[in-house]
Structures are given as structure tokens and as C-alpha cells.
Coordinates of N, CA and C in Angstrom, one line a residue:
M201 N -15.6 17.9 -17.3 CA -15.0 17.7 -16.0 C -16.0 17.3 -14.9
Y202 N -17.2 18.1 -14.9 CA -18.2 17.9 -14.0 C -18.8 16.5 -14.2
N203 N -19.1 16.1 -15.4 CA -19.7 14.8 -15.7 C -18.8 13.7 -15.3
S204 N -17.4 13.8 -15.6 CA -16.5 12.7 -15.2 C -16.4 12.6 -13.7
S205 N -16.5 13.7 -12.9 CA -16.5 13.7 -11.5 C -17.7 13.0 -11.0
L206 N -18.8 13.3 -11.6 CA -20.1 12.7 -11.2 C -20.1 11.2 -11.4
L207 N -19.5 10.7 -12.5 CA -19.4 9.3 -12.8 C -18.5 8.6 -11.7
V208 N -17.4 9.2 -11.3 CA -16.5 8.6 -10.3 C -17.3 8.5 -9.0
I209 N -18.0 9.6 -8.6 CA -18.7 9.6 -7.4 C -19.8 8.5 -7.4
Q210 N -20.4 8.3 -8.5 CA -21.4 7.2 -8.6 C -20.8 5.9 -8.4
K211 N -19.5 5.7 -8.9 CA -18.8 4.5 -8.7 C -18.5 4.3 -7.2
L212 N -18.0 5.4 -6.6 CA -17.7 5.3 -5.2 C -18.9 5.0 -4.3
L213 N -20.1 5.5 -4.7 CA -21.3 5.2 -4.0 C -21.7 3.7 -4.1
S214 N -21.4 3.1 -5.3 CA -21.7 1.7 -5.5 C -20.8 0.8 -4.7
T215 N -19.7 1.3 -4.2 CA -18.8 0.5 -3.4 C -19.0 0.7 -1.9
N216 N -20.0 1.5 -1.5 CA -20.2 1.9 -0.1 C -19.1 2.6 0.6
A217 N -18.3 3.3 -0.3 CA -17.2 4.1 0.2 C -17.5 5.2 1.2
Y218 N -18.8 5.6 1.2 CA -19.2 6.7 2.1 C -19.6 6.3 3.5
L219 N -19.6 5.0 3.8 CA -20.1 4.6 5.1 C -19.0 4.7 6.2
G220 N -19.2 5.5 7.2 CA -18.2 5.6 8.3 C -18.7 4.9 9.5
H221 N -18.1 5.2 10.6 CA -18.4 4.6 11.9 C -19.3 5.4 12.7
R222 N -19.8 4.9 13.8 CA -20.8 5.6 14.6 C -20.1 6.8 15.3
I223 N -18.9 6.6 15.8 CA -18.2 7.7 16.5 C -16.9 8.0 15.8
P224 N -17.0 9.0 14.8 CA -15.7 9.4 14.1 C -14.8 10.2 15.0
T225 N -13.6 10.1 14.8 CA -12.6 10.9 15.6 C -12.7 12.4 15.2
S226 N -12.2 13.2 16.1 CA -12.4 14.7 16.0 C -11.8 15.2 14.7
D227 N -10.6 14.8 14.4 CA -9.8 15.3 13.2 C -10.5 14.9 11.9
F228 N -11.3 13.8 12.0 CA -11.9 13.3 10.7 C -13.2 14.1 10.4
Q229 N -13.7 14.9 11.3 CA -14.9 15.6 11.1 C -15.0 16.4 9.8
G230 N -13.8 17.0 9.4 CA -13.8 17.8 8.2 C -14.1 17.0 6.9
Y231 N -14.0 15.7 7.0 CA -14.3 14.8 5.8 C -15.7 14.3 5.8
L232 N -16.5 14.7 6.7 CA -17.9 14.2 6.9 C -18.9 15.0 6.1
Y233 N -19.9 14.3 5.5 CA -21.0 15.0 4.9 C -22.1 15.2 6.0
G234 N -22.2 14.2 6.9 CA -23.2 14.3 8.0 C -23.4 13.0 8.6
F235 N -24.6 12.7 9.2 CA -24.9 11.5 9.8 C -26.2 10.9 9.3
R236 N -26.3 9.6 9.2 CA -27.6 9.0 8.8 C -27.7 7.7 9.7
N237 N -28.9 7.6 10.4 CA -29.1 6.5 11.3 C -27.9 6.3 12.3
E238 N -27.4 7.5 12.7 CA -26.3 7.5 13.7 C -25.0 7.0 13.2
M239 N -24.9 6.8 11.8 CA -23.7 6.4 11.2 C -23.1 7.6 10.5
A240 N -21.8 7.8 10.6 CA -21.1 8.9 9.9 C -21.1 8.6 8.4
I241 N -21.4 9.7 7.6 CA -21.4 9.6 6.2 C -20.2 10.4 5.6
I242 N -19.3 9.8 4.9 CA -18.2 10.5 4.4 C -18.5 11.3 3.1
N243 N -18.0 12.5 3.0 CA -18.2 13.3 1.9 C -17.4 12.8 0.7
L244 N -18.0 12.2 -0.3 CA -17.3 11.6 -1.4 C -16.6 12.6 -2.3
E245 N -17.1 13.9 -2.3 CA -16.5 14.9 -3.1 C -15.1 15.2 -2.6
K246 N -14.9 15.1 -1.2 CA -13.6 15.3 -0.6 C -12.7 14.0 -0.9
T247 N -13.4 12.9 -0.9 CA -12.7 11.6 -1.2 C -12.1 11.7 -2.6
L248 N -12.9 12.2 -3.5 CA -12.4 12.3 -4.9 C -11.2 13.3 -5.0
I249 N -11.3 14.4 -4.3 CA -10.2 15.4 -4.3 C -8.9 14.8 -3.8
C250 N -9.1 14.0 -2.7 CA -7.9 13.3 -2.1 C -7.3 12.2 -3.0
L251 N -8.2 11.5 -3.7 CA -7.8 10.5 -4.7 C -6.9 11.1 -5.8
R252 N -7.4 12.3 -6.3 CA -6.7 13.0 -7.4 C -5.3 13.4 -6.9
R253 N -5.2 14.0 -5.7 CA -3.9 14.4 -5.2 C -3.0 13.2 -5.0
A254 N -3.5 12.1 -4.6 CA -2.7 10.9 -4.4 C -2.2 10.4 -5.8
C255 N -3.1 10.4 -6.8 CA -2.7 9.9 -8.1 C -1.7 10.8 -8.7
N256 N -1.8 12.1 -8.5 CA -0.8 13.1 -9.0 C 0.6 12.8 -8.4
L257 N 0.6 12.5 -7.1 CA 1.9 12.1 -6.5 C 2.5 10.9 -7.1
I258 N 1.7 9.8 -7.2 CA 2.1 8.6 -7.8 C 2.7 8.8 -9.2
E259 N 1.9 9.6 -10.0 CA 2.3 9.9 -11.4 C 3.7 10.6 -11.4
S260 N 3.9 11.6 -10.5 CA 5.2 12.3 -10.5 C 6.3 11.4 -10.1
I261 N 6.1 10.4 -9.2 CA 7.1 9.5 -8.7 C 7.5 8.6 -9.9
I262 N 6.5 8.0 -10.6 CA 6.8 7.1 -11.6 C 7.4 7.8 -12.8
R263 N 7.0 9.0 -13.1 CA 7.6 9.7 -14.2 C 9.1 10.0 -14.0
A264 N 9.4 10.2 -12.7 CA 10.8 10.4 -12.3 C 11.6 9.1 -12.1
K265 N 10.9 8.0 -12.5 CA 11.5 6.6 -12.4 C 11.8 6.2 -11.0
G266 N 10.9 6.6 -10.1 CA 11.0 6.2 -8.7 C 10.1 5.0 -8.5
H267 N 9.9 4.6 -7.2 CA 9.1 3.5 -6.9 C 8.4 3.7 -5.6
F268 N 7.3 2.9 -5.3 CA 6.6 3.0 -4.1 C 6.4 1.6 -3.5
L269 N 6.1 1.6 -2.2 CA 5.9 0.3 -1.5 C 4.4 0.2 -1.0
L270 N 3.8 -0.8 -1.4 CA 2.4 -1.1 -1.0 C 2.4 -1.8 0.3
V271 N 1.6 -1.4 1.2 CA 1.5 -2.0 2.6 C 0.1 -2.4 2.9
N272 N -0.1 -3.7 3.1 CA -1.4 -4.2 3.5 C -1.2 -5.4 4.5
T273 N -2.0 -5.4 5.5 CA -1.9 -6.5 6.5 C -3.3 -7.1 6.7
D274 N -4.2 -6.9 5.7 CA -5.6 -7.5 5.8 C -5.6 -8.7 4.8
P275 N -5.7 -9.9 5.3 CA -5.7 -11.1 4.4 C -6.7 -11.0 3.3
E276 N -7.8 -10.3 3.5 CA -8.9 -10.3 2.6 C -8.5 -9.5 1.3
Y277 N -7.5 -8.6 1.4 CA -7.0 -7.8 0.3 C -5.7 -8.3 -0.3
N278 N -5.2 -9.4 0.2 CA -3.9 -9.9 -0.3 C -3.8 -10.1 -1.8
K279 N -4.7 -10.8 -2.3 CA -4.7 -11.1 -3.8 C -4.8 -9.8 -4.6
I280 N -5.6 -8.9 -4.2 CA -5.8 -7.6 -5.0 C -4.5 -6.9 -5.0
V281 N -3.8 -6.7 -3.8 CA -2.6 -6.0 -3.7 C -1.4 -6.7 -4.4
Q282 N -1.4 -8.0 -4.3 CA -0.3 -8.8 -5.0 C -0.5 -8.6 -6.5
Q283 N -1.7 -8.7 -7.1 CA -1.9 -8.5 -8.5 C -1.5 -7.1 -8.9
M284 N -1.9 -6.1 -8.1 CA -1.5 -4.7 -8.5 C 0.0 -4.5 -8.5
A285 N 0.7 -5.1 -7.5 CA 2.1 -4.9 -7.4 C 2.8 -5.6 -8.6
K286 N 2.3 -6.7 -9.0 CA 2.9 -7.4 -10.2 C 2.7 -6.7 -11.5
R287 N 1.5 -6.1 -11.6 CA 1.2 -5.4 -12.9 C 2.0 -4.1 -13.0
T288 N 2.3 -3.5 -11.8 CA 3.0 -2.2 -11.8 C 4.5 -2.3 -11.5
N289 N 5.0 -3.6 -11.2 CA 6.4 -3.8 -10.9 C 6.8 -3.0 -9.7
Q290 N 6.0 -3.0 -8.7 CA 6.3 -2.3 -7.4 C 6.4 -3.3 -6.3
S291 N 7.0 -3.0 -5.2 CA 7.2 -3.8 -4.0 C 5.9 -3.8 -3.2
Y292 N 5.7 -4.9 -2.4 CA 4.5 -4.9 -1.6 C 4.8 -5.7 -0.3
I293 N 4.1 -5.4 0.8 CA 4.1 -6.2 2.0 C 2.7 -6.6 2.3
N294 N 2.4 -7.9 2.3 CA 1.1 -8.4 2.5 C 0.9 -9.1 3.9
H295 N 1.9 -9.0 4.7 CA 1.9 -9.7 6.0 C 2.3 -8.6 7.0
K296 N 2.7 -9.1 8.2 CA 3.0 -8.2 9.3 C 4.2 -7.3 8.9
W297 N 4.1 -6.0 9.3 CA 5.2 -5.1 9.1 C 6.3 -5.4 10.1
I298 N 7.5 -5.5 9.6 CA 8.6 -5.8 10.5 C 9.2 -4.5 11.0
G299 N 9.3 -4.3 12.3 CA 9.8 -3.1 12.9 C 11.3 -2.8 12.4
G300 N 11.5 -1.6 12.0 CA 12.8 -1.2 11.5 C 13.0 -1.4 10.0
F301 N 11.9 -1.8 9.3 CA 12.1 -2.1 7.9 C 12.6 -0.9 7.1
L302 N 12.2 0.3 7.5 CA 12.7 1.5 6.9 C 13.8 2.2 7.7
T303 N 13.6 2.3 9.0 CA 14.5 3.0 9.8 C 15.8 2.3 10.2
N304 N 15.8 1.0 10.1 CA 17.0 0.2 10.3 C 17.4 -0.5 9.0
R305 N 17.6 0.3 7.9 CA 17.7 -0.2 6.6 C 19.0 -1.1 6.4
K306 N 20.1 -0.7 7.0 CA 21.3 -1.5 6.8 C 21.1 -3.0 7.2
H307 N 20.5 -3.2 8.4 CA 20.2 -4.5 8.9 C 19.2 -5.2 8.0
M308 N 18.2 -4.5 7.6 CA 17.1 -5.1 6.8 C 17.6 -5.5 5.4
K309 N 18.5 -4.8 4.8 CA 19.1 -5.2 3.6 C 19.8 -6.6 3.7
N310 N 20.5 -6.8 4.8 CA 21.1 -8.1 5.0 C 20.1 -9.2 5.2
V311 N 19.0 -8.9 5.9 CA 18.0 -9.9 6.1 C 17.3 -10.2 4.8
Q312 N 17.0 -9.2 4.0 CA 16.4 -9.4 2.7 C 17.2 -10.3 1.8
K313 N 18.5 -10.1 1.8 CA 19.5 -10.9 1.0 C 19.5 -12.3 1.5
H314 N 19.4 -12.5 2.8 CA 19.5 -13.8 3.4 C 18.2 -14.6 3.0
F315 N 17.1 -14.0 3.0 CA 15.8 -14.7 2.6 C 15.8 -14.9 1.1
Q316 N 16.4 -14.0 0.4 CA 16.4 -14.2 -1.1 C 17.3 -15.4 -1.4
N317 N 18.5 -15.5 -0.8 CA 19.4 -16.6 -1.1 C 18.7 -17.9 -0.7
F318 N 18.1 -17.9 0.5 CA 17.4 -19.1 1.0 C 16.3 -19.5 0.0
S319 N 15.5 -18.6 -0.5 CA 14.4 -18.9 -1.4 C 14.9 -19.5 -2.7
A320 N 16.1 -18.9 -3.2 CA 16.7 -19.5 -4.4 C 17.1 -20.9 -4.2
H321 N 17.7 -21.1 -3.0 CA 18.2 -22.5 -2.7 C 17.0 -23.5 -2.6
S322 N 15.9 -23.0 -2.0 CA 14.8 -23.9 -1.8 C 14.2 -24.3 -3.1
K323 N 14.2 -23.5 -4.1 CA 13.6 -23.8 -5.4 C 14.3 -25.0 -6.1
F324 N 15.6 -25.1 -5.8 CA 16.4 -26.1 -6.5 C 16.8 -27.4 -5.7
K325 N 16.4 -27.3 -4.4 CA 16.8 -28.5 -3.6 C 15.9 -29.6 -3.8
D326 N 16.4 -30.8 -3.6 CA 15.6 -32.1 -3.7 C 14.4 -32.0 -2.8
A327 N 13.3 -32.4 -3.4 CA 12.1 -32.4 -2.5 C 12.1 -33.3 -1.4
S328 N 13.0 -34.4 -1.5 CA 13.0 -35.4 -0.5 C 13.9 -35.0 0.7
T329 N 14.7 -33.9 0.5 CA 15.6 -33.4 1.5 C 14.9 -32.3 2.3
S330 N 15.3 -32.1 3.5 CA 14.7 -31.1 4.3 C 15.7 -30.1 4.8
S331 N 15.3 -28.9 5.1 CA 16.2 -27.9 5.6 C 15.9 -27.7 7.1
P332 N 16.9 -27.3 7.8 CA 16.7 -27.0 9.3 C 15.6 -26.0 9.4
F333 N 15.5 -25.1 8.4 CA 14.5 -24.0 8.6 C 13.1 -24.5 8.4
D334 N 12.9 -25.7 7.8 CA 11.6 -26.3 7.7 C 10.9 -26.5 9.0
F335 N 11.7 -26.6 10.1 CA 11.1 -26.9 11.4 C 10.9 -25.6 12.2
F336 N 11.1 -24.4 11.6 CA 10.9 -23.2 12.3 C 9.8 -22.4 11.6
P337 N 8.5 -22.5 12.1 CA 7.4 -21.7 11.4 C 7.7 -20.2 11.4
H338 N 8.4 -19.7 12.4 CA 8.6 -18.3 12.5 C 9.5 -17.8 11.3
F339 N 10.4 -18.7 10.9 CA 11.3 -18.3 9.8 C 10.4 -18.2 8.5
R340 N 9.5 -19.2 8.3 CA 8.6 -19.1 7.2 C 7.8 -17.9 7.2
K341 N 7.3 -17.5 8.3 CA 6.5 -16.2 8.4 C 7.3 -15.0 8.0
M342 N 8.5 -15.0 8.5 CA 9.4 -13.9 8.2 C 9.7 -13.8 6.7
Q343 N 9.9 -15.0 6.1 CA 10.1 -15.1 4.7 C 9.0 -14.5 3.9
K344 N 7.7 -14.8 4.3 CA 6.6 -14.2 3.6 C 6.6 -12.7 3.7
C345 N 7.1 -12.1 4.7 CA 7.1 -10.7 4.9 C 8.0 -10.0 3.8
F346 N 9.0 -10.8 3.3 CA 9.9 -10.2 2.3 C 9.6 -10.7 0.9
E347 N 8.7 -11.5 0.7 CA 8.5 -12.1 -0.6 C 8.1 -11.1 -1.7
G348 N 7.5 -10.0 -1.3 CA 7.1 -9.0 -2.3 C 8.0 -7.9 -2.5
I349 N 9.2 -7.9 -1.8 CA 10.1 -6.8 -1.9 C 11.0 -6.9 -3.2
M350 N 10.9 -5.9 -4.1 CA 11.6 -6.0 -5.3 C 12.9 -5.2 -5.4
T351 N 13.1 -4.4 -4.4 CA 14.3 -3.6 -4.4 C 14.8 -3.3 -3.0
Y352 N 16.1 -3.1 -2.9 CA 16.7 -2.8 -1.6 C 16.7 -1.3 -1.3
D353 N 16.2 -0.5 -2.2 CA 16.2 1.0 -2.0 C 15.1 1.5 -1.2
I354 N 15.3 2.6 -0.5 CA 14.2 3.2 0.3 C 13.1 3.6 -0.7
P355 N 11.8 3.3 -0.5 CA 10.8 3.8 -1.4 C 10.6 5.3 -1.4
D356 N 10.1 5.8 -2.5 CA 9.8 7.2 -2.6 C 8.4 7.6 -2.0
C357 N 7.7 6.5 -1.7 CA 6.3 6.7 -1.2 C 5.8 5.4 -0.6
L358 N 5.0 5.5 0.4 CA 4.3 4.3 0.9 C 2.8 4.5 0.5
V359 N 2.2 3.4 0.0 CA 0.8 3.4 -0.2 C 0.1 2.3 0.7
I360 N -0.6 2.8 1.7 CA -1.1 1.9 2.8 C -2.6 1.7 2.6
I361 N -3.0 0.5 2.7 CA -4.4 0.1 2.5 C -5.2 0.3 3.8
N362 N -4.6 0.0 4.9 CA -5.4 0.0 6.2 C -4.5 0.7 7.3
A363 N -4.7 2.0 7.4 CA -3.9 2.8 8.3 C -3.9 2.4 9.8
N364 N -5.0 2.0 10.3 CA -5.1 1.7 11.7 C -4.3 0.4 12.1
K365 N -4.1 -0.4 11.1 CA -3.4 -1.7 11.3 C -1.9 -1.6 11.0
N366 N -1.5 -0.4 10.5 CA -0.1 -0.2 10.1 C 0.5 1.1 10.7
S367 N 0.3 1.3 12.0 CA 0.8 2.5 12.6 C 2.3 2.5 12.6
M368 N 3.0 1.3 12.7 CA 4.4 1.3 12.8 C 5.0 1.7 11.4
A369 N 4.4 1.3 10.4 CA 4.9 1.7 9.0 C 4.7 3.2 8.8
I370 N 3.6 3.8 9.3 CA 3.4 5.2 9.2 C 4.4 6.0 10.0
L371 N 4.7 5.5 11.2 CA 5.7 6.2 12.1 C 7.1 6.2 11.5
E372 N 7.5 5.0 10.9 CA 8.8 4.9 10.3 C 8.9 5.8 9.1
A373 N 7.9 5.8 8.2 CA 7.9 6.6 7.0 C 8.0 8.1 7.4
N374 N 7.2 8.5 8.4 CA 7.1 9.9 8.8 C 8.5 10.3 9.4
Q375 N 9.2 9.4 10.1 CA 10.5 9.7 10.7 C 11.5 10.0 9.6
L376 N 11.4 9.3 8.4 CA 12.3 9.5 7.3 C 11.8 10.5 6.3
Q377 N 10.6 11.1 6.6 CA 10.0 12.1 5.7 C 9.6 11.5 4.3
I378 N 9.2 10.2 4.4 CA 8.7 9.6 3.1 C 7.2 9.9 3.0
P379 N 6.7 10.4 1.9 CA 5.3 10.7 1.7 C 4.5 9.4 1.9
I380 N 3.3 9.6 2.5 CA 2.4 8.5 2.8 C 1.0 8.7 2.1
V381 N 0.6 7.8 1.2 CA -0.7 7.8 0.7 C -1.4 6.6 1.5
S382 N -2.6 7.0 2.1 CA -3.2 5.9 2.9 C -4.8 6.1 2.9
L383 N -5.5 5.0 2.8 CA -6.9 5.1 3.1 C -7.1 5.3 4.5
V384 N -8.0 6.2 4.9 CA -8.3 6.5 6.3 C -9.8 6.4 6.5
D385 N -10.2 5.6 7.5 CA -11.6 5.5 7.8 C -11.9 6.5 9.0
S386 N -13.2 6.6 9.3 CA -13.6 7.7 10.2 C -13.2 7.4 11.7
N387 N -12.7 6.2 11.9 CA -12.2 5.8 13.3 C -10.7 5.9 13.4
I388 N -10.0 6.5 12.5 CA -8.6 6.6 12.6 C -8.2 7.5 13.7
S389 N -7.1 7.2 14.4 CA -6.7 8.0 15.5 C -6.2 9.4 15.0
N390 N -6.5 10.4 15.8 CA -6.0 11.8 15.4 C -4.5 11.8 15.3
R391 N -3.8 11.0 16.1 CA -2.3 11.0 16.1 C -1.8 10.5 14.7
L392 N -2.4 9.4 14.2 CA -2.0 8.8 13.0 C -2.4 9.7 11.8
Q393 N -3.6 10.2 11.9 CA -4.1 11.0 10.7 C -3.1 12.2 10.5
K394 N -2.6 12.8 11.5 CA -1.7 13.9 11.4 C -0.4 13.6 10.6
L395 N 0.0 12.3 10.7 CA 1.2 11.9 10.1 C 1.1 11.5 8.6
I396 N -0.1 11.3 8.1 CA -0.4 10.8 6.8 C -0.4 12.0 5.8
T397 N 0.5 12.0 4.9 CA 0.7 13.1 3.9 C -0.5 13.3 3.0
Y398 N -1.0 12.1 2.5 CA -2.0 12.1 1.5 C -3.2 11.2 2.0
P399 N -4.0 11.6 2.9 CA -5.1 10.8 3.4 C -6.2 10.7 2.4
I400 N -6.8 9.5 2.3 CA -8.0 9.3 1.4 C -9.1 8.9 2.3
P401 N -10.1 9.8 2.7 CA -11.2 9.4 3.6 C -12.2 8.5 2.9
V402 N -12.3 7.3 3.5 CA -13.2 6.3 2.8 C -13.5 5.1 3.8
N403 N -14.4 4.4 3.5 CA -14.7 3.1 4.2 C -13.7 2.1 3.8
D404 N -12.7 1.9 4.6 CA -11.6 0.9 4.3 C -12.0 -0.5 4.5
D405 N -13.2 -0.8 4.9 CA -13.7 -2.2 5.0 C -14.4 -2.6 3.7
S406 N -14.5 -1.7 2.8 CA -15.1 -2.1 1.5 C -14.1 -2.7 0.5
I407 N -14.2 -4.0 0.3 CA -13.3 -4.7 -0.6 C -13.6 -4.2 -2.1
Q408 N -14.8 -3.7 -2.4 CA -15.1 -3.2 -3.7 C -14.3 -1.9 -3.9
F409 N -14.2 -1.0 -2.8 CA -13.4 0.2 -3.0 C -12.0 -0.1 -3.1
V410 N -11.5 -1.0 -2.3 CA -10.0 -1.4 -2.3 C -9.7 -1.8 -3.8
Y411 N -10.5 -2.6 -4.4 CA -10.3 -3.1 -5.7 C -10.3 -1.9 -6.7
L412 N -11.2 -0.9 -6.5 CA -11.3 0.3 -7.4 C -10.1 1.1 -7.2
F413 N -9.6 1.3 -5.9 CA -8.5 2.1 -5.6 C -7.2 1.5 -6.3
C414 N -7.0 0.2 -6.1 CA -5.8 -0.4 -6.7 C -5.8 -0.4 -8.2
N415 N -7.0 -0.5 -8.8 CA -7.1 -0.4 -10.2 C -6.8 1.0 -10.7
L416 N -7.2 2.0 -9.9 CA -6.9 3.4 -10.3 C -5.4 3.7 -10.2
I417 N -4.7 3.2 -9.2 CA -3.3 3.4 -9.0 C -2.5 2.6 -10.1
T418 N -3.0 1.4 -10.4 CA -2.4 0.6 -11.5 C -2.4 1.4 -12.8
K419 N -3.6 1.9 -13.2 CA -3.7 2.7 -14.4 C -2.8 3.9 -14.4
T420 N -2.7 4.6 -13.3 CA -1.9 5.8 -13.2 C -0.4 5.4 -13.4
V421 N 0.0 4.3 -12.8 CA 1.4 3.8 -13.0 C 1.7 3.5 -14.5
I422 N 0.8 2.7 -15.1 CA 1.0 2.3 -16.5 C 1.0 3.5 -17.4
L423 N 0.1 4.4 -17.2 CA 0.1 5.6 -18.1 C 1.4 6.4 -17.9
S424 N 1.8 6.5 -16.6 CA 3.1 7.3 -16.3 C 4.3 6.6 -16.9
Q425 N 4.3 5.3 -16.9 CA 5.4 4.6 -17.5 C 5.5 4.7 -19.0
S426 N 4.3 4.8 -19.6 CA 4.2 5.0 -21.1 C 4.8 6.3 -21.5
A427 N 5.0 7.3 -20.6 CA 5.5 8.6 -20.9 C 7.0 8.6 -20.9
W428 N 7.7 7.5 -20.5 CA 9.1 7.4 -20.5 C 9.6 7.3 -21.9
P429 N 10.7 8.0 -22.3 CA 11.3 7.9 -23.6 C 11.6 6.4 -23.9
L430 N 11.3 5.9 -25.1 CA 11.6 4.5 -25.4 C 13.0 4.2 -25.2
S431 N 13.9 5.1 -25.6 CA 15.3 4.8 -25.5 C 15.9 4.9 -24.1
R432 N 15.1 5.4 -23.2 CA 15.7 5.7 -21.9 C 14.9 5.0 -20.8
K433 N 14.1 3.9 -21.1 CA 13.5 3.2 -20.0 C 14.5 2.5 -19.1
P434 N 14.4 2.7 -17.8 CA 15.5 2.3 -16.9 C 15.6 0.8 -16.7
L435 N 16.8 0.4 -16.4 CA 17.0 -1.0 -15.9 C 16.4 -1.0 -14.5
S436 N 16.0 -2.2 -14.0 CA 15.4 -2.3 -12.7 C 16.5 -1.8 -11.7
R437 N 16.0 -0.9 -10.8 CA 16.9 -0.4 -9.8 C 17.0 -1.3 -8.6
G438 N 18.2 -1.9 -8.4 CA 18.4 -2.8 -7.3 C 17.5 -4.0 -7.2
R439 N 16.9 -4.4 -8.4 CA 16.0 -5.5 -8.4 C 16.7 -6.8 -8.1
R440 N 15.9 -7.8 -7.8 CA 16.5 -9.1 -7.6 C 16.9 -9.7 -8.9
P441 N 18.1 -10.3 -9.0 CA 18.5 -10.9 -10.2 C 17.6 -12.1 -10.6

């Protein structure tokens, strides 16, 4: 157990996951190892503990045949998140969070169906013809926000890559008492940190760590799915036809 933990911490070190900001927020102090050259150093042993707690939650959700929603608004991580979502058959948002996505679910279901129908129509229309929507860039942006949504059901958990950029998603999930797994950097506001059920203290600017984190969640999901009885693997819940 000790050796495996040491190997994981060595991997975390190689991703610069320990690098914090110059002025960490007060509630984050408990996750710090100390300071070096006036920069906060995150305690990776605590990061590892938080990663295990988050993976245990994901495992329990998948074993119960639930699902989670990946939330990312950093273009640099789009491809990583999209690949992870496809491998695990989970929903994702790679663009701006739309207010009311969770708390105004009835309206959002109608909006999702609208974009789904329009997308299906667009695939089969003659390339030489144009739609009135082609002239509205805002419509296209909205369409991108829904392109990764696989189900109309409320997620059992949110997995957030960049907490500071997704405060609205955190507030909505907290209002509905949906568990939140989120990477939290040392500059996260005290208000947001208190709302995150499963915080993972880490340098969220490290693309290497984000890749490692997504790979870890992917493996957790695949292993949990393999535990389903072969005769009882579920049909997709509310999936798009």
C-alpha cells in the first residue's frame, strides 16, 4: 500500500500538481505543505487522499448504474474531457454553463430536445440549402453547450475541472444537494470551497494532471461497469435515440 501511494505521489510530482499560488485563500491552508520561493506548495499526500475519496464516490455511482456530468470551460482541456466522456459514456459540458441547467430542469429538457431535433435535421439537409439558424451565431454557441449531453436525467454527481470558472454549476448542484467532485486550486474562494463535497487540492493549471485525473476516473468507471452482472447491464437511461 505504501509503495503504491509513493508511486502515485511521484506521478503527481511529475505533473507539477503541487504548485499553488502566491496568496492562497484562508480555507485552503489545511491542504498546504508549506511555501517555497513565496509560492504555496500543496500537500500531495492530502491530494491523494481526496482523489481516493472521489474515486470511491464515482465507483459507487457507477455500480448503482447512475451517471455523472463532466463540467469544463477551459478550451485547453476540451479534447481530454470529450475523450473521457466518450470512453465512459457520460455527459459533458465543454462550453459555457447555461444558468438553470440543473435548477430549471423542465425548461432545459425542452431546450435539449429542440437542439437534438435541429442537429438531426442538420445532418440530413442538403448542403446547398441554408437554415435561418445559420445566421445566428448565438444559436450555434448554445447548440455546442448541449452537444455532450447524453441524458435528460439529473446527474448523480458533477465532476468539475475548474471550480473558479464554474461557480454557477457549483451553486446549482449544491442547491439540489448533488455531490460535487472538483479540482480546487489554492486561489479558490472560501465561499465556493465550502460548497464542494469532494474537493481535490491541486494545481488546476497543469494539463498533465488534468490528463492523469481524467484517466483515473475513466479507469474507475470501466472497472465499476465490469462489475455489472452480464445479464443485467442496463439499457441507456434516457439516452438520445
